[in-house]
Backbone as numpy.savetxt, mean C-alpha at the origin, in Angstrom:
# Nx Ny Nz CAx CAy CAz Cx Cy Cz
-12.00 2.18 -11.03 -11.43 1.52 -9.86 -11.01 2.56 -8.81
-11.16 2.19 -7.56 -10.74 3.04 -6.46 -9.46 2.43 -5.84
-8.37 3.17 -5.94 -7.07 2.67 -5.52 -6.60 3.46 -4.31
-6.28 2.76 -3.22 -5.73 3.40 -2.02 -4.21 3.23 -2.02
-3.52 4.33 -1.80 -2.06 4.31 -1.73 -1.65 4.54 -0.28
-0.99 3.55 0.31 -0.58 3.62 1.71 0.91 3.95 1.77
1.23 5.11 2.33 2.61 5.55 2.44 3.13 5.15 3.82
4.08 4.22 3.85 4.50 3.62 5.10 5.72 4.23 5.74
5.98 5.50 5.49 7.12 6.18 6.11 6.66 7.02 7.29
7.53 7.17 8.30 7.25 8.06 9.42 7.48 9.52 9.05
8.21 9.78 7.99 8.57 11.15 7.63 7.38 11.87 6.99
7.23 13.16 7.33 6.15 13.95 6.76 6.38 14.28 5.29
7.63 14.51 4.93 7.98 14.82 3.54 8.94 13.75 3.06
8.39 12.61 2.65 9.22 11.42 2.41 9.38 11.11 0.93
10.43 10.37 0.64 10.61 9.84 -0.72 9.47 8.88 -1.06
8.97 8.16 -0.06 7.85 7.25 -0.29 6.61 8.02 -0.74
6.38 9.19 -0.14 5.26 10.02 -0.55 5.42 10.49 -1.98
6.63 10.89 -2.34 6.91 11.30 -3.72 6.61 10.17 -4.70
7.03 8.97 -4.34 6.79 7.81 -5.20 5.30 7.53 -5.31
4.58 7.67 -4.20 3.13 7.49 -4.23 2.46 8.45 -5.20
2.89 9.70 -5.20 2.31 10.68 -6.12 2.62 10.33 -7.57
3.82 9.83 -7.81 4.18 9.43 -9.17 3.32 8.26 -9.64
3.15 7.26 -8.78 2.34 6.10 -9.14 0.87 6.48 -9.32
0.40 7.41 -8.51 -0.97 7.89 -8.69 -1.15 8.50 -10.09
-0.17 9.28 -10.52 -0.23 9.85 -11.87 -0.29 8.78 -12.94
0.48 7.70 -12.74 0.44 6.61 -13.72 -0.92 5.92 -13.74
-1.47 5.65 -12.56 -2.80 5.02 -12.48 -3.82 5.88 -13.20
-3.81 7.17 -12.93 -4.80 8.07 -13.52 -4.61 8.21 -15.02
-3.39 7.98 -15.50 -3.15 8.04 -16.95 -3.74 6.84 -17.68
-4.10 5.79 -16.94 -4.60 4.56 -17.54 -6.13 4.51 -17.60
-6.79 5.55 -17.15 -8.25 5.55 -17.21 -8.86 6.39 -16.11
-10.14 6.32 -16.00 -10.87 7.14 -15.03 -10.89 6.43 -13.67
-9.73 6.44 -13.02 -9.58 5.75 -11.74 -9.45 6.78 -10.61
-10.00 6.44 -9.47 -10.02 7.32 -8.31 -8.95 6.86 -7.32
-7.94 7.69 -7.09 -6.88 7.35 -6.14 -6.98 8.23 -4.90
-6.71 7.66 -3.76 -6.57 8.44 -2.54 -5.39 7.90 -1.75
-4.83 8.76 -0.89 -3.60 8.42 -0.19 -3.78 8.47 1.31
-3.29 7.45 1.97 -3.17 7.42 3.43 -1.68 7.53 3.74
-1.23 8.73 4.10 0.19 8.98 4.37 0.40 8.90 5.88
1.02 7.82 6.31 1.19 7.57 7.75 2.22 8.47 8.39
3.00 9.19 7.59 3.90 10.19 8.14 3.18 11.48 8.46
2.25 11.86 7.59 1.49 13.10 7.80 0.31 12.89 8.75
-0.29 11.72 8.71 -1.43 11.41 9.57 -1.19 10.08 10.29
-0.29 10.09 11.29 0.05 8.83 11.96 -1.11 8.25 12.75
-1.15 6.94 12.77 -2.14 6.24 13.57 -1.59 6.02 14.98
-2.45 5.97 16.00 -1.96 5.61 17.33 -1.48 4.17 17.33
-0.51 3.88 18.18 -0.07 2.50 18.31 -1.19 1.65 18.90
-1.29 0.42 18.42 -2.34 -0.48 18.90 -2.31 -0.56 20.41
-3.48 -0.48 21.01 -3.62 -0.77 22.44 -4.98 -1.43 22.67
-5.24 -1.79 23.91 -6.46 -2.56 24.21 -7.74 -1.76 24.11
-7.62 -0.44 23.93 -8.82 0.39 23.78 -9.32 0.45 22.34
-8.62 -0.19 21.42 -9.04 -0.14 20.02 -10.46 -0.72 19.90
-11.28 -0.06 19.11 -12.67 -0.48 18.95 -13.60 0.16 19.95
-13.04 0.89 20.90 -13.86 1.58 21.89 -14.08 3.03 21.44
-14.71 3.82 22.31 -14.91 5.23 22.00 -13.79 6.10 22.56
-12.63 5.49 22.83 -11.47 6.25 23.30 -11.11 7.31 22.25
-10.83 8.54 22.66 -10.62 9.64 21.71 -9.53 9.38 20.67
-8.46 8.70 21.06 -7.36 8.52 20.12 -7.70 7.53 19.00
-8.81 6.80 19.14 -9.22 5.88 18.08 -10.36 6.44 17.23
-10.70 7.69 17.42 -11.90 8.25 16.78 -11.83 8.26 15.26
-10.62 8.42 14.69 -10.49 8.55 13.24 -10.45 7.21 12.51
-10.25 6.12 13.23 -10.01 4.83 12.57 -11.25 4.28 11.85
-12.46 4.38 12.39 -13.62 3.87 11.64 -13.78 4.50 10.26
-13.54 5.80 10.14 -13.65 6.46 8.84 -12.57 5.95 7.89
-11.37 5.71 8.41 -10.29 5.18 7.58 -10.64 3.78 7.11
-11.14 2.94 8.00 -11.54 1.59 7.59 -12.66 1.61 6.56
-13.54 2.59 6.68 -14.62 2.72 5.69 -14.05 3.04 4.32
-13.06 3.92 4.27 -12.43 4.25 2.98 -11.69 3.03 2.42
-11.02 2.29 3.29 -10.35 1.07 2.84 -11.37 0.07 2.28
-12.50 -0.02 2.95 -13.54 -0.94 2.52 -14.11 -0.60 1.16
-14.12 0.69 0.82 -14.65 1.12 -0.48 -13.59 1.09 -1.58
-12.36 0.72 -1.22 -11.28 0.66 -2.20 -11.25 -0.71 -2.87
-10.83 -0.71 -4.12 -10.76 -1.96 -4.90 -9.37 -2.58 -4.89
-8.35 -1.78 -4.63 -6.98 -2.27 -4.68 -6.09 -1.32 -3.89
-4.87 -1.79 -3.59 -3.97 -1.02 -2.74 -2.56 -1.02 -3.30
-1.88 0.09 -3.08 -0.44 0.17 -3.30 0.19 0.42 -1.94
1.01 -0.50 -1.48 1.63 -0.41 -0.16 3.10 -0.02 -0.36
3.45 1.19 0.05 4.81 1.68 -0.17 5.59 1.59 1.13
6.66 0.79 1.10 7.41 0.47 2.32 8.88 0.83 2.15
9.32 1.93 2.75 10.76 2.22 2.72 11.51 1.21 3.58
12.74 0.95 3.19 13.56 0.01 3.96 14.33 0.78 5.02
13.98 0.55 6.27 14.67 1.18 7.39 15.40 0.09 8.18
16.73 0.15 8.16 17.55 -0.85 8.86 17.16 -2.27 8.43
16.84 -2.42 7.15 16.47 -3.73 6.63 15.09 -4.19 7.04
14.26 -3.25 7.51 12.93 -3.63 8.02 11.85 -2.72 7.45
10.60 -3.17 7.59 9.43 -2.33 7.37 9.30 -1.36 8.55
9.06 -0.08 8.32 8.91 0.85 9.44 7.75 0.47 10.36
7.89 0.81 11.63 6.90 0.43 12.63 5.51 0.96 12.31
5.43 2.15 11.72 4.12 2.73 11.43 3.32 1.89 10.44
4.02 1.23 9.51 3.33 0.40 8.54 2.91 -0.94 9.15
3.75 -1.50 9.98 3.35 -2.73 10.69 2.14 -2.45 11.58
2.15 -1.30 12.22 1.03 -0.91 13.07 -0.25 -0.73 12.26
-0.11 -0.21 11.03 -1.27 -0.04 10.15 -2.01 -1.37 9.98
-1.27 -2.45 9.80 -1.91 -3.75 9.59 -2.52 -4.30 10.88
-2.03 -3.87 12.04 -2.67 -4.25 13.30 -3.96 -3.47 13.54
-3.94 -2.20 13.16 -5.04 -1.30 13.47 -6.15 -1.35 12.43
-5.77 -1.47 11.16 -6.74 -1.37 10.06 -6.92 -2.71 9.35
-7.93 -2.77 8.54 -8.12 -3.94 7.71 -8.95 -5.04 8.32
-9.45 -4.83 9.54 -10.32 -5.83 10.14 -11.70 -5.81 9.51
-12.45 -6.86 9.73 -13.82 -6.91 9.22 -13.93 -7.04 7.71
-12.84 -7.43 7.09 -12.89 -7.68 5.64 -12.68 -6.46 4.77
-12.22 -5.34 5.34 -12.10 -4.11 4.54 -11.05 -4.23 3.43
-10.03 -5.06 3.63 -9.02 -5.26 2.58 -9.00 -6.70 2.07
-9.87 -7.54 2.59 -9.83 -8.97 2.28 -10.12 -9.25 0.81
-9.30 -10.12 0.24 -9.46 -10.59 -1.13 -9.46 -9.43 -2.13
-8.61 -8.44 -1.81 -8.37 -7.32 -2.71 -6.88 -7.28 -3.03
-6.52 -6.94 -4.27 -5.11 -6.99 -4.65 -4.32 -5.82 -4.10
-3.05 -6.08 -3.81 -2.14 -5.04 -3.34 -0.79 -5.23 -4.00
-0.22 -4.13 -4.46 1.13 -4.11 -4.99 2.05 -3.59 -3.89
3.10 -4.34 -3.57 4.08 -3.89 -2.60 5.20 -3.16 -3.33
5.55 -1.99 -2.80 6.63 -1.18 -3.38 7.69 -0.97 -2.32
8.86 -1.55 -2.52 9.99 -1.32 -1.63 10.74 -0.08 -2.08
11.29 0.66 -1.12 11.98 1.92 -1.42 13.32 1.94 -0.70
14.36 2.33 -1.44 15.69 2.44 -0.85 16.43 3.63 -1.44
17.16 4.34 -0.59 17.97 5.45 -1.08 19.22 4.93 -1.78
19.53 3.65 -1.58 20.68 3.01 -2.22 20.25 1.82 -3.06
21.06 0.75 -3.06 20.75 -0.41 -3.90 19.88 -1.46 -3.23
19.33 -1.17 -2.03 18.54 -2.17 -1.29 17.08 -2.15 -1.67
16.22 -2.36 -0.67 14.78 -2.27 -0.87 14.04 -3.58 -0.93
14.76 -4.71 -0.88 14.08 -6.00 -1.02 13.54 -6.55 0.30
14.15 -6.18 1.42 13.72 -6.76 2.70 12.27 -6.43 3.06
11.78 -5.21 2.83 10.37 -4.95 3.13 9.41 -5.81 2.32
9.80 -6.12 1.10 8.95 -6.98 0.26 8.76 -8.33 0.94
9.86 -8.92 1.34 9.81 -10.24 1.99 9.05 -10.18 3.30
9.30 -9.13 4.09 8.65 -9.03 5.40 7.14 -8.90 5.27
6.67 -8.06 4.35 5.23 -7.88 4.19 4.57 -9.14 3.64
5.22 -9.79 2.71 4.65 -11.03 2.16 4.58 -12.13 3.23
5.50 -12.08 4.18 5.56 -13.12 5.21 4.57 -12.91 6.34
4.39 -11.64 6.77 3.74 -11.46 8.06 2.62 -10.43 8.12
2.14 -9.91 7.01 1.17 -8.82 7.13 -0.22 -9.15 6.58
-0.44 -10.37 6.09 -1.69 -10.66 5.38 -2.61 -11.63 6.12
-2.12 -12.29 7.16 -2.79 -13.47 7.69 -4.26 -13.25 8.04
-4.55 -12.30 8.90 -5.93 -12.12 9.34 -6.74 -11.19 8.44
-6.07 -10.25 7.79 -6.84 -9.32 6.96 -7.09 -9.84 5.55
-6.37 -10.88 5.12 -6.57 -11.56 3.83 -6.30 -10.67 2.62
-5.46 -9.65 2.78 -5.06 -8.87 1.61 -4.30 -9.77 0.65
-4.44 -9.55 -0.64 -3.84 -10.42 -1.65 -2.72 -9.69 -2.39
-1.49 -10.00 -2.03 -0.36 -9.37 -2.71 -0.16 -9.95 -4.10
0.06 -9.06 -5.06 0.35 -9.50 -6.42 1.64 -10.32 -6.43
1.77 -11.27 -7.36 3.06 -11.94 -7.53 4.15 -10.94 -7.93
3.75 -9.92 -8.67 4.67 -8.85 -9.07 4.85 -7.87 -7.92
6.04 -7.31 -7.80 6.26 -6.20 -6.87 7.22 -5.21 -7.53
7.43 -4.10 -6.86 8.27 -3.04 -7.40 9.28 -2.64 -6.34
10.53 -2.43 -6.74 11.56 -1.91 -5.84 12.15 -0.66 -6.47
11.98 0.46 -5.77 12.52 1.73 -6.26 13.84 1.97 -5.54
14.92 1.69 -6.24 16.26 1.89 -5.70 16.78 3.27 -6.09
17.77 3.76 -5.33 18.31 5.09 -5.59 17.18 6.10 -5.77
16.27 6.08 -4.80 14.99 6.78 -4.95 15.10 8.28 -5.10
16.20 8.88 -4.66 16.31 10.34 -4.76 16.54 10.82 -6.18
16.92 9.92 -7.10 17.22 10.35 -8.48 16.24 9.77 -9.50
15.08 9.32 -9.02 14.04 8.82 -9.93 12.68 9.35 -9.45
11.71 9.37 -10.36 10.33 9.73 -10.05 10.19 11.13 -9.48
11.12 12.02 -9.78 11.03 13.40 -9.33 10.18 14.21 -10.29
9.45 15.18 -9.76 8.62 16.04 -10.59 9.47 16.86 -11.54
10.62 17.34 -11.06 11.58 18.07 -11.90 12.47 17.06 -12.60
12.26 16.88 -13.88 12.99 15.84 -14.61 14.50 16.08 -14.63
14.91 17.31 -14.39 16.35 17.62 -14.37 17.04 16.93 -13.20
16.29 16.56 -12.18 16.88 15.92 -11.00 16.85 14.40 -11.09
16.34 13.88 -12.18 16.28 12.43 -12.36 17.50 11.92 -13.11
17.95 10.74 -12.73 18.94 10.02 -13.55 18.20 9.43 -14.74
18.58 9.82 -15.92 17.80 9.50 -17.12 17.56 8.01 -17.27
18.62 7.22 -17.18 18.49 5.77 -17.42 17.68 5.09 -16.31
18.00 5.41 -15.04 17.28 4.76 -13.95 15.81 5.17 -13.93
15.55 6.45 -14.19 14.17 6.92 -14.19 13.37 6.27 -15.32
13.99 6.15 -16.49 13.30 5.53 -17.62 12.95 4.08 -17.32
13.90 3.35 -16.72 13.64 1.94 -16.41 12.54 1.78 -15.38
12.66 2.52 -14.25 11.69 2.30 -13.18 10.32 2.82 -13.57
10.25 3.83 -14.42 8.95 4.34 -14.88 8.24 3.30 -15.74
8.98 2.66 -16.61 8.39 1.62 -17.46 7.98 0.41 -16.62
8.83 0.06 -15.66 8.52 -1.10 -14.82 7.31 -0.82 -13.93
7.21 0.39 -13.40 6.07 0.71 -12.54 4.77 0.77 -13.33
4.82 1.26 -14.56 3.62 1.28 -15.39 3.14 -0.14 -15.68
4.09 -1.04 -15.89 3.79 -2.47 -16.06 3.04 -3.00 -14.83
3.51 -2.59 -13.64 2.87 -3.02 -12.39 1.48 -2.41 -12.24
1.32 -1.14 -12.62 0.01 -0.49 -12.50 -1.04 -1.20 -13.35
-0.65 -1.59 -14.55 -1.59 -2.29 -15.42 -2.00 -3.63 -14.81
-1.04 -4.32 -14.19 -1.38 -5.59 -13.54 -2.31 -5.37 -12.36
-2.05 -4.34 -11.57 -2.88 -4.07 -10.41 -4.33 -3.83 -10.82
-4.53 -3.08 -11.87 -5.89 -2.80 -12.35 -6.57 -4.08 -12.85
-5.80 -4.93 -13.53 -6.36 -6.19 -14.03 -6.75 -7.11 -12.88
-5.89 -7.19 -11.86 -6.22 -8.00 -10.69 -7.42 -7.42 -9.94
-7.57 -6.10 -9.95 -8.71 -5.47 -9.29 -10.01 -5.96 -9.90
-10.06 -6.00 -11.21 -11.27 -6.49 -11.89 -11.50 -7.96 -11.60
-10.43 -8.75 -11.63 -10.58 -10.19 -11.44 -11.03 -10.54 -10.02
-10.43 -9.90 -9.02 -10.77 -10.24 -7.64 -12.12 -9.68 -7.22
-12.61 -8.67 -7.92 -13.97 -8.20 -7.66 -14.96 -9.33 -7.94
-14.69 -10.12 -8.95 -15.55 -11.27 -9.28 -15.44 -12.35 -8.20
-14.25 -12.54 -7.66 -14.07 -13.52 -6.58 -14.89 -13.12 -5.36
-14.81 -11.83 -4.99 -15.58 -11.37 -3.83 -17.08 -11.48 -4.08
-17.49 -11.22 -5.31 -18.92 -11.29 -5.64 -19.44 -12.71 -5.66
-18.54 -13.70 -5.70 -18.97 -15.10 -5.79 -19.60 -15.62 -4.50
-19.33 -14.94 -3.39 -19.85 -15.39 -2.11 -18.97 -16.39 -1.39
-17.87 -16.79 -2.01 -17.00 -17.80 -1.39 -16.02 -17.20 -0.39
-15.98 -15.88 -0.29 -14.99 -15.24 0.58 -15.60 -14.72 1.88
-16.75 -15.23 2.24 -17.41 -14.82 3.48 -16.50 -15.13 4.68
-16.23 -14.12 5.50 -15.33 -14.29 6.64 -16.05 -14.72 7.91
-17.37 -14.84 7.86 -18.14 -15.15 9.07 -17.72 -16.44 9.74
-17.57 -17.55 9.00 -17.20 -18.79 9.70 -15.75 -18.81 10.19
-14.86 -18.13 9.47 -13.45 -18.15 9.83 -12.89 -16.72 9.74
-13.12 -15.90 10.75 -12.71 -14.50 10.65 -11.20 -14.29 10.67
-10.45 -15.28 11.18 -8.99 -15.15 11.24 -8.33 -16.24 10.39
-7.18 -15.90 9.82 -6.45 -16.88 9.06 -5.79 -17.92 9.96
-5.36 -19.00 9.37 -4.75 -20.08 10.13 -3.26 -19.79 10.34
């Protein structure tokens, strides 16, 4: 399976990026899976404008990104909670990418991130407003990484033992589900019933 990890933080060196690397390690531990990362803090996309789809220089990198998304079987969407919201760069990602069926009818796990006890608002926001036209399929399961600075660290000495143990087990549970949904939805796409030609946009 080819899994794309989307890091939705504006920061170049973010806790979300750290979590993405940890989850990638878990995915790779479950089999011969190919993971790649789109870190919107390190490689930000231009804000949507009316030149999108043209040969305007600032949109030059987007076709290649959409091609990689199109070749992916599943997605991990990592959304830090900023002021109770999804960061603007991640909302912009869904405006700019995913057209033409590149993410349609493919499973995605949403991961909320909070430095404290929060992290639930991004889950609700993405489930409510980010799937309509691109038809991405969010798993019923999601993950919230709370107190993110003391879990999923490469140096185990910096992890809170109990919190890290819990979230590691919970995230591995999610990774297994994501892979299972990847196999199942590949059959749905192969059925021919998901053709976007007659209805390219959701209702």
